Amino acid sequence: MGTSDFSWKLADHPKLPKGKTVAVVVLDGWGEANPDKYNCIHVAQTPTMDSLKQLLLKGSSENGAKRIRVHILTDGRDVLDGSSVGFVETLESDLAKLREKGIDAQIASGGGRMYVTMDRYEVLGEAPYKFRSAVEAVKKLREDPKANDQYLPPFVIVDESGKAVGPIVDGDAVVTINFRADRMVMIAKALEYEDFDKFDRVRFPKIRYAGMLQYDGELKLPSKYLVSPPLIDRTSGEYLVHNGVRTFACRF
């Protein structure tokens, strides 16, 4: 049904009085939380990052993956600053369970969201710090009074000989699981474009790369993705316009 023959009529709401201002507040970000009655994402029965994480880790192992490397970022923007340690410890516990099943699963690298994958200002570069574990890395780097989860310096995890445990190499399959597009365009370019000059990749491995979804429709980037781009129409804003309702939108 096209928008031309679609009825935009709005029915009166029994709880909202006419002529009054209605404020709708949307929090962009949810983090990970206990699945209880206070967790709106859980109550709404929508997919969460908790289940998505398990799908990518457990699901990939159940479908034949024998070697899994996770490149993480710490947030501190949509969740409480300092919560990174707990999240990393939980992830390490999940990976340990996979290792018990004979799957070589480890965290390979990480850093703050503004330095790792989600930077949209094109300042990514080589990780200067090396640690034996991600928990050690996050705890140690946060000892700097100026450090926070969002701007945690990039790090790589190394073995007892000092060799990185999970560099991306030819033949690897790489998936970026972010849903929001604007934060992922640059790293998608770095993973897919042979001609890329925003930072020195040192090498350009031949990988099979896919995004959670297509992050840029005009660039068709990435060319492979797990979920088809959503078709969004008949939004609440369109309803309000068609019914002559004045609105004021802002972000902070």
GROMACS .gro file of C-alpha atoms in nm:
model
  252
    1MET     CA    1   0.000   0.000   0.000
    2GLY     CA    2   0.148   0.334  -0.100
    3THR     CA    3   0.136   0.644   0.118
    4SER     CA    4  -0.103   0.815  -0.125
    5ASP     CA    5  -0.388   0.574  -0.050
    6PHE     CA    6  -0.298   0.517   0.313
    7SER     CA    7  -0.519   0.653   0.589
    8TRP     CA    8  -0.324   0.882   0.821
    9LYS     CA    9  -0.616   0.934   1.056
   10LEU     CA   10  -0.525   0.921   1.424
   11ALA     CA   11  -0.773   0.790   1.680
   12ASP     CA   12  -0.820   0.965   2.013
   13HIS     CA   13  -0.618   0.813   2.295
   14PRO     CA   14  -0.823   0.735   2.608
   15LYS     CA   15  -0.545   0.845   2.845
   16LEU     CA   16  -0.405   1.151   2.666
   17PRO     CA   17  -0.622   1.465   2.689
   18LYS     CA   18  -0.666   1.681   2.382
   19GLY     CA   19  -0.487   2.014   2.364
   20LYS     CA   20  -0.210   1.911   2.602
   21THR     CA   21   0.161   1.877   2.534
   22VAL     CA   22   0.291   1.520   2.510
   23ALA     CA   23   0.661   1.468   2.583
   24VAL     CA   24   0.829   1.158   2.442
   25VAL     CA   25   1.181   1.089   2.571
   26VAL     CA   26   1.393   0.827   2.396
   27LEU     CA   27   1.720   0.710   2.548
   28ASP     CA   28   1.967   0.610   2.278
   29GLY     CA   29   2.142   0.313   2.434
   30TRP     CA   30   2.058   0.030   2.666
   31GLY     CA   31   2.376  -0.153   2.763
   32GLU     CA   32   2.332  -0.492   2.922
   33ALA     CA   33   2.104  -0.538   3.219
   34ASN     CA   34   1.933  -0.804   3.426
   35PRO     CA   35   1.630  -0.956   3.249
   36ASP     CA   36   1.375  -0.838   3.504
   37LYS     CA   37   1.059  -0.625   3.510
   38TYR     CA   38   1.266  -0.306   3.526
   39ASN     CA   39   1.445  -0.381   3.198
   40CYS     CA   40   1.225  -0.229   2.925
   41ILE     CA   41   1.409  -0.410   2.646
   42HIS     CA   42   1.350  -0.744   2.820
   43VAL     CA   43   0.985  -0.665   2.893
   44ALA     CA   44   0.928  -0.566   2.530
   45GLN     CA   45   1.065  -0.906   2.427
   46THR     CA   46   1.297  -0.761   2.164
   47PRO     CA   47   1.643  -0.899   2.079
   48THR     CA   48   1.913  -0.771   2.312
   49MET     CA   49   2.288  -0.745   2.290
   50ASP     CA   50   2.304  -1.020   2.553
   51SER     CA   51   2.135  -1.274   2.327
   52LEU     CA   52   2.310  -1.139   2.017
   53LYS     CA   53   2.647  -1.187   2.183
   54GLN     CA   54   2.557  -1.546   2.268
   55LEU     CA   55   2.434  -1.604   1.913
   56LEU     CA   56   2.761  -1.487   1.761
   57LEU     CA   57   2.981  -1.677   2.006
   58LYS     CA   58   2.782  -1.990   2.083
   59GLY     CA   59   2.607  -1.994   1.747
   60SER     CA   60   2.928  -1.971   1.547
   61SER     CA   61   3.088  -2.247   1.751
   62GLU     CA   62   2.784  -2.473   1.707
   63ASN     CA   63   2.810  -2.417   1.332
   64GLY     CA   64   3.168  -2.534   1.308
   65ALA     CA   65   3.391  -2.242   1.412
   66LYS     CA   66   3.700  -2.376   1.589
   67ARG     CA   67   3.890  -2.050   1.635
   68ILE     CA   68   3.714  -1.731   1.748
   69ARG     CA   69   3.876  -1.395   1.816
   70VAL     CA   70   3.676  -1.108   1.966
   71HIS     CA   71   3.791  -0.749   1.912
   72ILE     CA   72   3.612  -0.548   2.179
   73LEU     CA   73   3.540  -0.186   2.259
   74THR     CA   74   3.455  -0.026   2.591
   75ASP     CA   75   3.166   0.216   2.601
   76GLY     CA   76   3.127   0.458   2.892
   77ARG     CA   77   2.878   0.668   2.696
   78ASP     CA   78   2.556   0.468   2.672
   79VAL     CA   79   2.641   0.276   2.988
   80LEU     CA   80   2.806   0.375   3.315
   81ASP     CA   81   3.171   0.475   3.286
   82GLY     CA   82   3.379   0.211   3.461
   83SER     CA   83   3.139  -0.072   3.380
   84SER     CA   84   3.385  -0.207   3.123
   85VAL     CA   85   3.564  -0.430   3.373
   86GLY     CA   86   3.247  -0.618   3.461
   87PHE     CA   87   3.145  -0.659   3.097
   88VAL     CA   88   3.490  -0.788   3.000
   89GLU     CA   89   3.490  -1.033   3.290
   90THR     CA   90   3.151  -1.165   3.178
   91LEU     CA   91   3.275  -1.205   2.821
   92GLU     CA   92   3.589  -1.383   2.942
   93SER     CA   93   3.365  -1.624   3.133
   94ASP     CA   94   3.164  -1.694   2.817
   95LEU     CA   95   3.481  -1.758   2.618
   96ALA     CA   96   3.617  -1.987   2.890
   97LYS     CA   97   3.308  -2.207   2.852
   98LEU     CA   98   3.378  -2.235   2.480
   99ARG     CA   99   3.740  -2.329   2.549
  100GLU     CA  100   3.616  -2.610   2.774
  101LYS     CA  101   3.446  -2.750   2.462
  102GLY     CA  102   3.771  -2.744   2.268
  103ILE     CA  103   3.713  -2.416   2.085
  104ASP     CA  104   4.002  -2.172   2.072
  105ALA     CA  105   3.812  -1.857   2.175
  106GLN     CA  106   3.989  -1.544   2.303
  107ILE     CA  107   3.968  -1.167   2.318
  108ALA     CA  108   4.228  -1.040   2.072
  109SER     CA  109   4.225  -0.662   2.108
  110GLY     CA  110   4.023  -0.370   2.234
  111GLY     CA  111   4.001  -0.010   2.342
  112GLY     CA  112   3.758   0.275   2.397
  113ARG     CA  113   3.473   0.326   2.153
  114MET     CA  114   3.620   0.652   2.024
  115TYR     CA  115   3.946   0.474   1.938
  116VAL     CA  116   3.816   0.135   1.825
  117THR     CA  117   3.567   0.079   1.538
  118MET     CA  118   3.313   0.344   1.644
  119ASP     CA  119   3.526   0.649   1.573
  120ARG     CA  120   3.371   0.865   1.301
  121TYR     CA  121   3.646   1.127   1.306
  122GLU     CA  122   3.907   0.914   1.129
  123VAL     CA  123   4.175   0.906   1.396
  124LEU     CA  124   4.221   0.530   1.432
  125GLY     CA  125   4.572   0.393   1.444
  126GLU     CA  126   4.795   0.118   1.576
  127ALA     CA  127   4.734  -0.010   1.930
  128PRO     CA  128   5.035   0.088   2.145
  129TYR     CA  129   4.972  -0.134   2.451
  130LYS     CA  130   5.013  -0.510   2.491
  131PHE     CA  131   4.866  -0.727   2.767
  132ARG     CA  132   4.818  -1.096   2.842
  133SER     CA  133   4.444  -1.054   2.911
  134ALA     CA  134   4.168  -0.804   2.836
  135VAL     CA  135   4.071  -0.778   3.203
  136GLU     CA  136   4.429  -0.685   3.291
  137ALA     CA  137   4.435  -0.435   3.003
  138VAL     CA  138   4.118  -0.254   3.104
  139LYS     CA  139   4.208  -0.241   3.473
  140LYS     CA  140   4.564  -0.121   3.407
  141LEU     CA  141   4.474   0.144   3.149
  142ARG     CA  142   4.198   0.280   3.370
  143GLU     CA  143   4.455   0.353   3.642
  144ASP     CA  144   4.540   0.671   3.451
  145PRO     CA  145   4.329   0.948   3.613
  146LYS     CA  146   4.248   1.087   3.269
  147ALA     CA  147   4.133   0.753   3.127
  148ASN     CA  148   3.770   0.654   3.086
  149ASP     CA  149   3.589   0.376   2.904
  150GLN     CA  150   3.504   0.588   2.603
  151TYR     CA  151   3.864   0.696   2.540
  152LEU     CA  152   4.049   0.390   2.671
  153PRO     CA  153   4.376   0.354   2.475
  154PRO     CA  154   4.381   0.072   2.218
  155PHE     CA  155   4.547  -0.254   2.323
  156VAL     CA  156   4.628  -0.599   2.185
  157ILE     CA  157   4.641  -0.930   2.368
  158VAL     CA  158   4.965  -1.128   2.335
  159ASP     CA  159   5.079  -1.477   2.432
  160GLU     CA  160   5.371  -1.569   2.657
  161SER     CA  161   5.616  -1.499   2.374
  162GLY     CA  162   5.474  -1.152   2.313
  163LYS     CA  163   5.299  -1.249   1.989
  164ALA     CA  164   4.951  -1.112   1.921
  165VAL     CA  165   4.691  -1.386   1.973
  166GLY     CA  166   4.449  -1.269   1.708
  167PRO     CA  167   4.569  -1.050   1.421
  168ILE     CA  168   4.330  -1.046   1.127
  169VAL     CA  169   4.493  -1.246   0.846
  170ASP     CA  170   4.413  -1.378   0.499
  171GLY     CA  171   4.116  -1.614   0.499
  172ASP     CA  172   3.956  -1.485   0.820
  173ALA     CA  173   3.583  -1.420   0.843
  174VAL     CA  174   3.515  -1.085   1.011
  175VAL     CA  175   3.179  -0.959   1.140
  176THR     CA  176   3.111  -0.615   1.287
  177ILE     CA  177   2.801  -0.637   1.503
  178ASN     CA  178   2.712  -0.271   1.551
  179PHE     CA  179   2.360  -0.178   1.438
  180ARG     CA  180   2.390   0.201   1.421
  181ALA     CA  181   2.544   0.298   1.090
  182ASP     CA  182   2.728   0.629   1.131
  183ARG     CA  183   2.978   0.490   1.382
  184MET     CA  184   3.072   0.200   1.158
  185VAL     CA  185   3.128   0.347   0.814
  186MET     CA  186   3.500   0.415   0.854
  187ILE     CA  187   3.595   0.075   0.996
  188ALA     CA  188   3.382  -0.086   0.725
  189LYS     CA  189   3.583   0.105   0.464
  190ALA     CA  190   3.907  -0.003   0.631
  191LEU     CA  191   3.801  -0.368   0.620
  192GLU     CA  192   3.658  -0.368   0.267
  193TYR     CA  193   3.832  -0.098   0.059
  194GLU     CA  194   4.174  -0.177  -0.078
  195ASP     CA  195   4.220   0.196  -0.147
  196PHE     CA  196   4.201   0.345   0.204
  197ASP     CA  197   4.415   0.629   0.345
  198LYS     CA  198   4.258   0.744   0.674
  199PHE     CA  199   4.513   0.553   0.880
  200ASP     CA  200   4.795   0.310   0.806
  201ARG     CA  201   4.664  -0.047   0.810
  202VAL     CA  202   5.020  -0.175   0.749
  203ARG     CA  203   4.868  -0.460   0.546
  204PHE     CA  204   4.534  -0.537   0.380
  205PRO     CA  205   4.441  -0.900   0.451
  206LYS     CA  206   4.205  -1.082   0.215
  207ILE     CA  207   3.910  -1.151   0.444
  208ARG     CA  208   3.542  -1.236   0.419
  209TYR     CA  209   3.378  -0.935   0.582
  210ALA     CA  210   3.014  -0.874   0.673
  211GLY     CA  211   2.839  -0.608   0.876
  212MET     CA  212   2.541  -0.651   1.102
  213LEU     CA  213   2.357  -0.465   0.825
  214GLN     CA  214   2.448  -0.236   0.536
  215TYR     CA  215   2.588   0.079   0.696
  216ASP     CA  216   2.579   0.305   0.389
  217GLY     CA  217   2.309   0.254   0.127
  218GLU     CA  218   2.464   0.492  -0.126
  219LEU     CA  219   2.808   0.332  -0.105
  220LYS     CA  220   2.656  -0.017  -0.070
  221LEU     CA  221   2.888  -0.064   0.225
  222PRO     CA  222   2.957  -0.327   0.331
  223SER     CA  223   2.875  -0.539   0.030
  224LYS     CA  224   2.784  -0.833   0.255
  225TYR     CA  225   2.565  -0.805   0.565
  226LEU     CA  226   2.367  -1.029   0.802
  227VAL     CA  227   2.039  -0.836   0.808
  228SER     CA  228   1.878  -0.660   0.513
  229PRO     CA  229   1.851  -0.280   0.552
  230PRO     CA  230   1.521  -0.191   0.722
  231LEU     CA  231   1.253  -0.017   0.517
  232ILE     CA  232   1.113   0.251   0.744
  233ASP     CA  233   0.792   0.425   0.643
  234ARG     CA  234   0.474   0.562   0.803
  235THR     CA  235   0.671   0.693   1.099
  236SER     CA  236   0.520   0.876   1.394
  237GLY     CA  237   0.651   1.204   1.251
  238GLU     CA  238   0.463   1.145   0.927
  239TYR     CA  239   0.141   1.078   1.118
  240LEU     CA  240   0.179   1.402   1.310
  241VAL     CA  241   0.246   1.606   0.996
  242HIS     CA  242  -0.055   1.461   0.814
  243ASN     CA  243  -0.275   1.543   1.114
  244GLY     CA  244  -0.147   1.898   1.157
  245VAL     CA  245   0.011   1.833   1.496
  246ARG     CA  246   0.294   2.071   1.583
  247THR     CA  247   0.608   1.908   1.720
  248PHE     CA  248   0.939   2.015   1.866
  249ALA     CA  249   1.228   1.768   1.858
  250CYS     CA  250   1.567   1.810   2.020
  251ARG     CA  251   1.859   1.596   2.131
  252PHE     CA  252   2.099   1.635   2.419
   0.00000   0.00000   0.00000
